[in-house]
Amino acid sequence: IDNGQVSYQCRFLESESFKKNHIAKRIVVTEFGTRAIPDPCQSIFSRAASIFEAGRSISDNPMISIYPFGDEFYALTETPIMYRIDKNNLETIEKVEIGKKLGVVSHSSHPHIAQNGTIYNMGMIITLNGPQYCVVKFPPNKNGNVFDLATIVAKIPVRWPLNPCYMHTFGMTKNYFVIVEQPLSISVPQMLKGRMCADPMINCLRWFKNQMTFIYVINKANGKLEKIFKAQPFFYLHIINQYEKQHHIILDICCYRDPAMVKCMYINTMKQMQFDKNYATMFRGRPIRFALPLQDKQGNEKLGQINENLIKLSFTNAWAYYGNDGFINVIPEQLYDIGCETPTINYRKHLGKPYRYFYAISSDVDLKNPGTLIKVDIESKSIKTWNEFNCYPSEPIFVSKPNPQSEDDGVVLSSLVWGRRSTHKVALLILCAKTWREIGRCSFKTPGPVPKCLHGWFANHRKDKSS
């Protein structure tokens, strides 16, 4: 977007996996849910050798998100690999292997960016004591590459060493990191077995339905684990926001009862969804709020007895109570009765701080218009919606006015694609963030099919010389 003009670009990111698949004219590198076909260009000995070389047998396609690291933009996935892209023409420039620099074997595709430019991300490392979750810090580096100064600033043990938890994101407040260890794990034995037979990663996931969710609170200043909370099992992909308030951490998450919705994303399953009465139920996630008390009962007997609610905050109905095992159990409140996914906020102003609004795509696939864009007012418990028949928006991105007078003083951007036979059409939608009314749209006809956007980032034109 520049001087009232809008342009649209779409380009394949030329990862090593993409190049191999392109040369072989088939999928020869196993993806998250796709089994590879043997590469006809490889001998049987070369195929066997590739099993023991991570760079050759694991996909490096960074197809999930894009974030600024310093003044450059990188595409991310959940393997420890990033690709730098040209923000002007989307050309693939450079591959960065975080694993080689820091020893991490995975990292989140949703890092957090502090107001001073420091970037934090969650990953996993292998130590002499087994796998551990870790937080990586990327300080601003005016004199060179932002990755040169990267360090691991926190580590905590994995609950099940052979079944580390799958986590798509993490939380960060002013003073704490929040890691939510759901009982959806990656089976290490199954993953090693899968490497031998090109089994996709999705077949390595294990859901422990009778195990609790653990919520870890880590001190940001010293990297030490301060609190562990327990919650009933749930599945999640995205945290909405988190912040500190009156000696509590308020944690808002888009949650599901179980991870059944992951397998709903198979193409064959989606083709049959109109005939499957359980399909919509599997997608029935809801936004919920936990309140995590930070005060310690030790030396303060009035803090709470077993099964007594510790939460005295006026603005939430969430519960927290001591169990017989000495852990604090937390019970969330539902923020609103509508499915929410890819939630976003006024990120630059309200990450890790109290907030009122979030924006999302409804995950209720049985709505009249699936893919409805929603604005949720947490304080008034109300929503605003925008939708259009046969239209599927991308993650809504909030862009503030230059001198905002309120949290929602700005616009929300989303890219639109259409179903059925409108696969060569794409548009930029602009909504007023306050009223949730459409105030602008720019549509394009493309020479080829338009892929649906997943996550995005708004790059300020004046600051980043791109938008």
PDB file of N, CA and C in Angstrom, residues 283-287 337-344 358-376 384-387 392-396:
ATOM      1  N   PHE A 283     -14.575 -28.802  15.588  1.00  0.00           N
ATOM      2  CA  PHE A 283     -14.007 -27.456  15.482  1.00  0.00           C
ATOM      3  C   PHE A 283     -14.543 -26.515  16.565  1.00  0.00           C
ATOM      4  N   ARG A 284     -15.292 -27.034  17.514  1.00  0.00           N
ATOM      5  CA  ARG A 284     -16.004 -26.184  18.451  1.00  0.00           C
ATOM      6  C   ARG A 284     -15.071 -25.665  19.552  1.00  0.00           C
ATOM      7  N   GLY A 285     -14.169 -24.767  19.173  1.00  0.00           N
ATOM      8  CA  GLY A 285     -13.288 -24.133  20.148  1.00  0.00           C
ATOM      9  C   GLY A 285     -13.915 -22.864  20.690  1.00  0.00           C
ATOM     10  N   ARG A 286     -13.427 -22.415  21.839  1.00  0.00           N
ATOM     11  CA  ARG A 286     -13.942 -21.203  22.460  1.00  0.00           C
ATOM     12  C   ARG A 286     -12.804 -20.404  23.100  1.00  0.00           C
ATOM     13  N   PRO A 287     -12.935 -19.063  23.154  1.00  0.00           N
ATOM     14  CA  PRO A 287     -11.934 -18.253  23.854  1.00  0.00           C
ATOM     15  C   PRO A 287     -12.177 -18.308  25.360  1.00  0.00           C
ATOM     16  N   ASP A 337     -19.271 -16.977  23.671  1.00  0.00           N
ATOM     17  CA  ASP A 337     -19.700 -18.256  23.100  1.00  0.00           C
ATOM     18  C   ASP A 337     -19.649 -18.204  21.576  1.00  0.00           C
ATOM     19  N   ILE A 338     -18.437 -18.137  21.051  1.00  0.00           N
ATOM     20  CA  ILE A 338     -18.227 -18.207  19.607  1.00  0.00           C
ATOM     21  C   ILE A 338     -16.826 -18.746  19.363  1.00  0.00           C
ATOM     22  N   GLY A 339     -16.677 -19.532  18.306  1.00  0.00           N
ATOM     23  CA  GLY A 339     -15.363 -20.073  17.985  1.00  0.00           C
ATOM     24  C   GLY A 339     -14.436 -18.989  17.470  1.00  0.00           C
ATOM     25  N   CYS A 340     -13.197 -19.022  17.903  1.00  0.00           N
ATOM     26  CA  CYS A 340     -12.213 -18.009  17.501  1.00  0.00           C
ATOM     27  C   CYS A 340     -10.909 -18.684  17.117  1.00  0.00           C
ATOM     28  N   GLU A 341     -10.319 -18.228  16.032  1.00  0.00           N
ATOM     29  CA  GLU A 341      -8.978 -18.687  15.664  1.00  0.00           C
ATOM     30  C   GLU A 341      -8.179 -17.527  15.074  1.00  0.00           C
ATOM     31  N   THR A 342      -6.872 -17.748  14.996  1.00  0.00           N
ATOM     32  CA  THR A 342      -5.898 -16.733  14.579  1.00  0.00           C
ATOM     33  C   THR A 342      -6.207 -15.384  15.230  1.00  0.00           C
ATOM     34  N   PRO A 343      -6.284 -15.350  16.574  1.00  0.00           N
ATOM     35  CA  PRO A 343      -6.633 -14.097  17.254  1.00  0.00           C
ATOM     36  C   PRO A 343      -5.492 -13.091  17.190  1.00  0.00           C
ATOM     37  N   THR A 344      -5.846 -11.830  17.055  1.00  0.00           N
ATOM     38  CA  THR A 344      -4.862 -10.751  17.071  1.00  0.00           C
ATOM     39  C   THR A 344      -5.377  -9.624  17.960  1.00  0.00           C
ATOM     40  N   PHE A 358     -10.087  -8.067  21.030  1.00  0.00           N
ATOM     41  CA  PHE A 358      -9.280  -8.882  20.127  1.00  0.00           C
ATOM     42  C   PHE A 358     -10.087  -9.182  18.873  1.00  0.00           C
ATOM     43  N   TYR A 359      -9.359  -9.539  17.824  1.00  0.00           N
ATOM     44  CA  TYR A 359      -9.935  -9.743  16.495  1.00  0.00           C
ATOM     45  C   TYR A 359      -9.580 -11.157  16.043  1.00  0.00           C
ATOM     46  N   ALA A 360     -10.482 -11.814  15.342  1.00  0.00           N
ATOM     47  CA  ALA A 360     -10.238 -13.218  14.994  1.00  0.00           C
ATOM     48  C   ALA A 360     -11.128 -13.637  13.828  1.00  0.00           C
ATOM     49  N   ILE A 361     -10.859 -14.852  13.344  1.00  0.00           N
ATOM     50  CA  ILE A 361     -11.748 -15.520  12.396  1.00  0.00           C
ATOM     51  C   ILE A 361     -12.552 -16.542  13.185  1.00  0.00           C
ATOM     52  N   SER A 362     -13.837 -16.598  12.963  1.00  0.00           N
ATOM     53  CA  SER A 362     -14.638 -17.597  13.667  1.00  0.00           C
ATOM     54  C   SER A 362     -14.270 -18.994  13.176  1.00  0.00           C
ATOM     55  N   SER A 363     -14.108 -19.911  14.120  1.00  0.00           N
ATOM     56  CA  SER A 363     -13.805 -21.304  13.775  1.00  0.00           C
ATOM     57  C   SER A 363     -15.063 -22.169  13.749  1.00  0.00           C
ATOM     58  N   ASP A 364     -16.224 -21.556  13.894  1.00  0.00           N
ATOM     59  CA  ASP A 364     -17.482 -22.305  13.820  1.00  0.00           C
ATOM     60  C   ASP A 364     -17.832 -22.532  12.349  1.00  0.00           C
ATOM     61  N   VAL A 365     -17.498 -23.702  11.852  1.00  0.00           N
ATOM     62  CA  VAL A 365     -17.654 -23.969  10.417  1.00  0.00           C
ATOM     63  C   VAL A 365     -19.106 -24.188  10.010  1.00  0.00           C
ATOM     64  N   ASP A 366     -20.012 -24.283  11.000  1.00  0.00           N
ATOM     65  CA  ASP A 366     -21.419 -24.469  10.664  1.00  0.00           C
ATOM     66  C   ASP A 366     -22.198 -23.159  10.664  1.00  0.00           C
ATOM     67  N   LEU A 367     -21.498 -22.033  10.735  1.00  0.00           N
ATOM     68  CA  LEU A 367     -22.169 -20.749  10.587  1.00  0.00           C
ATOM     69  C   LEU A 367     -22.701 -20.595   9.166  1.00  0.00           C
ATOM     70  N   LYS A 368     -23.634 -19.672   8.985  1.00  0.00           N
ATOM     71  CA  LYS A 368     -24.173 -19.416   7.649  1.00  0.00           C
ATOM     72  C   LYS A 368     -23.057 -19.022   6.696  1.00  0.00           C
ATOM     73  N   ASN A 369     -22.114 -18.214   7.182  1.00  0.00           N
ATOM     74  CA  ASN A 369     -20.943 -17.824   6.397  1.00  0.00           C
ATOM     75  C   ASN A 369     -19.683 -18.177   7.185  1.00  0.00           C
ATOM     76  N   PRO A 370     -19.156 -19.392   7.030  1.00  0.00           N
ATOM     77  CA  PRO A 370     -17.932 -19.772   7.739  1.00  0.00           C
ATOM     78  C   PRO A 370     -16.785 -18.830   7.367  1.00  0.00           C
ATOM     79  N   GLY A 371     -15.935 -18.556   8.330  1.00  0.00           N
ATOM     80  CA  GLY A 371     -14.848 -17.624   8.080  1.00  0.00           C
ATOM     81  C   GLY A 371     -15.222 -16.200   8.435  1.00  0.00           C
ATOM     82  N   THR A 372     -16.261 -16.025   9.235  1.00  0.00           N
ATOM     83  CA  THR A 372     -16.691 -14.697   9.664  1.00  0.00           C
ATOM     84  C   THR A 372     -15.596 -14.003  10.467  1.00  0.00           C
ATOM     85  N   LEU A 373     -15.333 -12.742  10.149  1.00  0.00           N
ATOM     86  CA  LEU A 373     -14.402 -11.942  10.944  1.00  0.00           C
ATOM     87  C   LEU A 373     -15.139 -11.395  12.158  1.00  0.00           C
ATOM     88  N   ILE A 374     -14.509 -11.483  13.331  1.00  0.00           N
ATOM     89  CA  ILE A 374     -15.172 -11.047  14.556  1.00  0.00           C
ATOM     90  C   ILE A 374     -14.281 -10.110  15.363  1.00  0.00           C
ATOM     91  N   LYS A 375     -14.927  -9.181  16.025  1.00  0.00           N
ATOM     92  CA  LYS A 375     -14.283  -8.313  17.013  1.00  0.00           C
ATOM     93  C   LYS A 375     -14.941  -8.613  18.347  1.00  0.00           C
ATOM     94  N   VAL A 376     -14.153  -9.003  19.342  1.00  0.00           N
ATOM     95  CA  VAL A 376     -14.686  -9.359  20.652  1.00  0.00           C
ATOM     96  C   VAL A 376     -14.342  -8.265  21.650  1.00  0.00           C
ATOM     97  N   LYS A 384     -18.806  -7.937  17.354  1.00  0.00           N
ATOM     98  CA  LYS A 384     -19.225  -7.413  16.062  1.00  0.00           C
ATOM     99  C   LYS A 384     -18.719  -8.392  15.003  1.00  0.00           C
ATOM    100  N   THR A 385     -19.466  -8.560  13.919  1.00  0.00           N
ATOM    101  CA  THR A 385     -19.078  -9.529  12.896  1.00  0.00           C
ATOM    102  C   THR A 385     -19.109  -8.903  11.508  1.00  0.00           C
ATOM    103  N   TRP A 386     -18.281  -9.459  10.628  1.00  0.00           N
ATOM    104  CA  TRP A 386     -18.296  -9.109   9.204  1.00  0.00           C
ATOM    105  C   TRP A 386     -18.191 -10.409   8.424  1.00  0.00           C
ATOM    106  N   ASN A 387     -19.016 -10.554   7.397  1.00  0.00           N
ATOM    107  CA  ASN A 387     -18.916 -11.743   6.555  1.00  0.00           C
ATOM    108  C   ASN A 387     -19.492 -11.453   5.182  1.00  0.00           C
ATOM    109  N   TYR A 392     -13.639 -15.985   2.200  1.00  0.00           N
ATOM    110  CA  TYR A 392     -12.839 -16.516   3.300  1.00  0.00           C
ATOM    111  C   TYR A 392     -11.684 -15.565   3.615  1.00  0.00           C
ATOM    112  N   PRO A 393     -11.792 -14.816   4.713  1.00  0.00           N
ATOM    113  CA  PRO A 393     -10.762 -13.834   5.064  1.00  0.00           C
ATOM    114  C   PRO A 393      -9.540 -14.492   5.696  1.00  0.00           C
ATOM    115  N   SER A 394      -8.450 -13.734   5.702  1.00  0.00           N
ATOM    116  CA  SER A 394      -7.234 -14.156   6.394  1.00  0.00           C
ATOM    117  C   SER A 394      -7.247 -13.606   7.816  1.00  0.00           C
ATOM    118  N   GLU A 395      -6.224 -13.933   8.570  1.00  0.00           N
ATOM    119  CA  GLU A 395      -6.039 -13.404   9.916  1.00  0.00           C
ATOM    120  C   GLU A 395      -6.194 -11.879   9.911  1.00  0.00           C
ATOM    121  N   PRO A 396      -7.068 -11.321  10.755  1.00  0.00           N
ATOM    122  CA  PRO A 396      -7.238  -9.861  10.783  1.00  0.00           C
ATOM    123  C   PRO A 396      -6.050  -9.185  11.466  1.00  0.00           C
TER     124      PRO A 396
END
